[in-house]
Amino acid sequence: MSGSNSTVSLTLQIRGQQAAQEMKRISDQQVQATTKINTQWTQIGSAQAKFVNTARAGTRETLNTARAGDQLLRTNKLL
C-alpha cells in the first residue's frame, strides 16, 4: 500500500509541476502580448498626433489662402 501511495504522490507532484510550467508559459505569453499591444498603442498615439498636426497646418494654410484671396479681391476693386 505504501508503494501505491508513493506512486500517487509522485504522479501528483509531476502533474503539479507540469501545470506550473503551463501556467508560466501562459503568463509569459500574456506579458508578451501586453507589451506588443502597448507598443501598438504608442504607435497609434504618435500617428494620431501627426494627423492632428497635419490637419492644423492644413487649416492654417486654408485660412491664409482665404485671406490672400480676400486681399486680391480688395485690390482688384481698387483698380
Coordinates of N, CA and C in Angstrom, one line a residue:
M1 N 0.8 -1.2 0.0 CA 0.0 0.0 0.0 C 0.9 1.3 0.0
S2 N 2.0 1.2 0.7 CA 2.9 2.3 0.8 C 3.4 2.7 -0.6
G3 N 3.8 1.7 -1.4 CA 4.3 1.9 -2.7 C 3.3 2.6 -3.6
S4 N 2.0 2.2 -3.4 CA 0.9 2.8 -4.2 C 0.8 4.3 -3.9
N5 N 0.9 4.6 -2.6 CA 0.8 6.0 -2.1 C 1.9 6.8 -2.7
S6 N 3.1 6.2 -2.7 CA 4.3 6.9 -3.2 C 4.1 7.2 -4.7
T7 N 3.5 6.2 -5.4 CA 3.3 6.4 -6.9 C 2.3 7.5 -7.1
V8 N 1.2 7.5 -6.3 CA 0.2 8.5 -6.5 C 0.8 9.9 -6.1
S9 N 1.6 10.0 -5.1 CA 2.2 11.2 -4.6 C 3.1 11.7 -5.7
L10 N 3.9 10.9 -6.3 CA 4.9 11.3 -7.3 C 4.1 11.7 -8.6
T11 N 3.1 11.0 -8.9 CA 2.3 11.4 -10.1 C 1.6 12.8 -9.9
L12 N 1.1 13.0 -8.7 CA 0.5 14.3 -8.4 C 1.6 15.4 -8.5
Q13 N 2.8 15.1 -8.0 CA 3.9 16.1 -8.0 C 4.3 16.4 -9.4
I14 N 4.4 15.4 -10.2 CA 4.7 15.7 -11.6 C 3.7 16.5 -12.3
R15 N 2.4 16.1 -12.1 CA 1.3 16.8 -12.7 C 1.3 18.3 -12.3
G16 N 1.6 18.5 -11.0 CA 1.6 19.8 -10.4 C 2.7 20.6 -11.1
Q17 N 3.9 20.0 -11.3 CA 5.0 20.7 -11.9 C 4.6 21.1 -13.4
Q18 N 4.0 20.1 -14.1 CA 3.6 20.4 -15.4 C 2.6 21.5 -15.5
A19 N 1.6 21.5 -14.6 CA 0.6 22.6 -14.5 C 1.3 23.9 -14.3
A20 N 2.3 23.9 -13.3 CA 3.0 25.2 -13.0 C 3.8 25.7 -14.3
Q21 N 4.4 24.8 -15.0 CA 5.1 25.2 -16.2 C 4.1 25.7 -17.3
E22 N 3.0 25.1 -17.4 CA 2.0 25.6 -18.3 C 1.5 27.0 -18.0
M23 N 1.3 27.2 -16.7 CA 0.8 28.5 -16.2 C 1.9 29.5 -16.4
K24 N 3.1 29.2 -16.3 CA 4.2 30.1 -16.5 C 4.3 30.5 -18.0
R25 N 4.1 29.4 -18.8 CA 4.1 29.7 -20.3 C 3.0 30.6 -20.7
I26 N 1.8 30.4 -20.2 CA 0.7 31.3 -20.5 C 0.9 32.7 -20.0
S27 N 1.5 32.8 -18.8 CA 1.8 34.1 -18.2 C 2.8 34.8 -19.1
D28 N 3.8 34.1 -19.5 CA 4.8 34.7 -20.4 C 4.2 35.2 -21.7
Q29 N 3.3 34.4 -22.2 CA 2.6 34.8 -23.5 C 1.7 36.1 -23.2
Q30 N 1.1 36.2 -22.1 CA 0.3 37.3 -21.8 C 1.1 38.6 -21.7
V31 N 2.3 38.4 -21.0 CA 3.2 39.6 -20.9 C 3.7 40.0 -22.3
Q32 N 4.0 39.1 -23.1 CA 4.5 39.4 -24.5 C 3.4 40.1 -25.3
A33 N 2.1 39.6 -25.2 CA 1.0 40.2 -25.9 C 0.7 41.6 -25.4
T34 N 0.8 41.8 -24.1 CA 0.5 43.1 -23.5 C 1.6 44.1 -23.9
T35 N 2.8 43.6 -23.9 CA 3.9 44.5 -24.4 C 3.7 44.9 -25.9
K36 N 3.3 44.0 -26.7 CA 3.0 44.3 -28.1 C 1.9 45.2 -28.3
I37 N 0.8 45.0 -27.5 CA -0.3 45.9 -27.5 C 0.0 47.3 -27.1
N38 N 0.8 47.4 -26.0 CA 1.3 48.8 -25.6 C 2.1 49.5 -26.6
T39 N 3.0 48.7 -27.3 CA 3.8 49.3 -28.4 C 2.9 49.8 -29.5
Q40 N 1.9 49.0 -29.8 CA 1.0 49.4 -30.9 C 0.2 50.7 -30.5
W41 N -0.3 50.8 -29.3 CA -1.0 51.9 -28.8 C -0.1 53.2 -28.9
T42 N 1.2 53.0 -28.5 CA 2.1 54.1 -28.6 C 2.3 54.6 -30.1
Q43 N 2.4 53.6 -31.0 CA 2.5 54.0 -32.4 C 1.2 54.6 -32.9
I44 N 0.0 54.2 -32.4 CA -1.2 54.8 -32.8 C -1.3 56.2 -32.3
G45 N -0.8 56.4 -31.0 CA -0.8 57.8 -30.5 C 0.1 58.7 -31.3
S46 N 1.2 58.2 -31.7 CA 2.1 59.0 -32.5 C 1.5 59.4 -33.9
A47 N 0.9 58.4 -34.5 CA 0.2 58.6 -35.8 C -0.9 59.6 -35.6
Q48 N -1.7 59.5 -34.5 CA -2.8 60.5 -34.3 C -2.2 61.9 -34.1
A49 N -1.1 62.0 -33.4 CA -0.5 63.3 -33.2 C -0.1 63.9 -34.5
K50 N 0.5 63.1 -35.3 CA 1.0 63.6 -36.7 C -0.2 64.1 -37.5
F51 N -1.3 63.3 -37.4 CA -2.5 63.6 -38.2 C -3.1 64.9 -37.7
V52 N -3.2 65.1 -36.4 CA -3.7 66.4 -35.8 C -2.8 67.5 -36.2
N53 N -1.5 67.4 -36.2 CA -0.6 68.5 -36.6 C -0.8 68.8 -38.1
T54 N -0.9 67.8 -38.9 CA -1.1 68.0 -40.3 C -2.5 68.7 -40.6
A55 N -3.5 68.3 -39.8 CA -4.8 68.9 -40.0 C -4.7 70.4 -39.6
R56 N -4.0 70.7 -38.5 CA -3.9 72.1 -38.1 C -3.2 72.9 -39.1
A57 N -2.1 72.3 -39.6 CA -1.3 73.0 -40.7 C -2.2 73.3 -41.9
G58 N -3.0 72.3 -42.3 CA -3.9 72.4 -43.4 C -4.9 73.5 -43.2
T59 N -5.5 73.5 -42.0 CA -6.5 74.6 -41.6 C -5.8 75.9 -41.7
R60 N -4.6 76.0 -41.1 CA -3.9 77.3 -41.1 C -3.6 77.8 -42.5
E61 N -3.2 76.9 -43.4 CA -2.9 77.3 -44.8 C -4.2 77.6 -45.6
T62 N -5.3 76.9 -45.3 CA -6.6 77.3 -45.9 C -7.0 78.7 -45.5
L63 N -6.8 79.0 -44.2 CA -7.2 80.4 -43.8 C -6.3 81.4 -44.4
N64 N -5.0 81.1 -44.6 CA -4.0 82.0 -45.2 C -4.4 82.2 -46.7
T65 N -4.8 81.1 -47.3 CA -5.2 81.2 -48.7 C -6.5 82.1 -48.9
A66 N -7.4 81.9 -48.0 CA -8.7 82.7 -48.0 C -8.4 84.1 -47.8
R67 N -7.5 84.4 -46.8 CA -7.1 85.8 -46.6 C -6.4 86.5 -47.8
A68 N -5.6 85.7 -48.4 CA -4.9 86.2 -49.6 C -5.9 86.4 -50.8
G69 N -6.8 85.5 -50.9 CA -7.9 85.7 -51.9 C -8.7 86.9 -51.6
D70 N -9.0 87.1 -50.4 CA -9.8 88.3 -50.0 C -9.0 89.6 -50.3
Q71 N -7.8 89.5 -50.0 CA -6.9 90.7 -50.2 C -6.8 91.0 -51.7
L72 N -6.8 90.0 -52.5 CA -6.7 90.1 -54.0 C -8.0 90.8 -54.5
L73 N -9.2 90.3 -53.9 CA -10.4 90.9 -54.3 C -10.5 92.4 -54.0
R74 N -10.0 92.7 -52.8 CA -10.0 94.2 -52.4 C -9.1 95.0 -53.3
T75 N -7.9 94.4 -53.7 CA -7.0 95.1 -54.6 C -7.6 95.3 -55.9
N76 N -8.3 94.3 -56.4 CA -9.0 94.4 -57.8 C -10.1 95.4 -57.7
K77 N -10.8 95.5 -56.6 CA -11.8 96.5 -56.5 C -11.2 97.9 -56.6
L78 N -10.1 98.1 -56.0 CA -9.4 99.4 -56.0 C -8.9 99.8 -57.4
L79 N -8.6 98.8 -58.2 CA -8.1 99.0 -59.5 C -9.3 99.3 -60.4

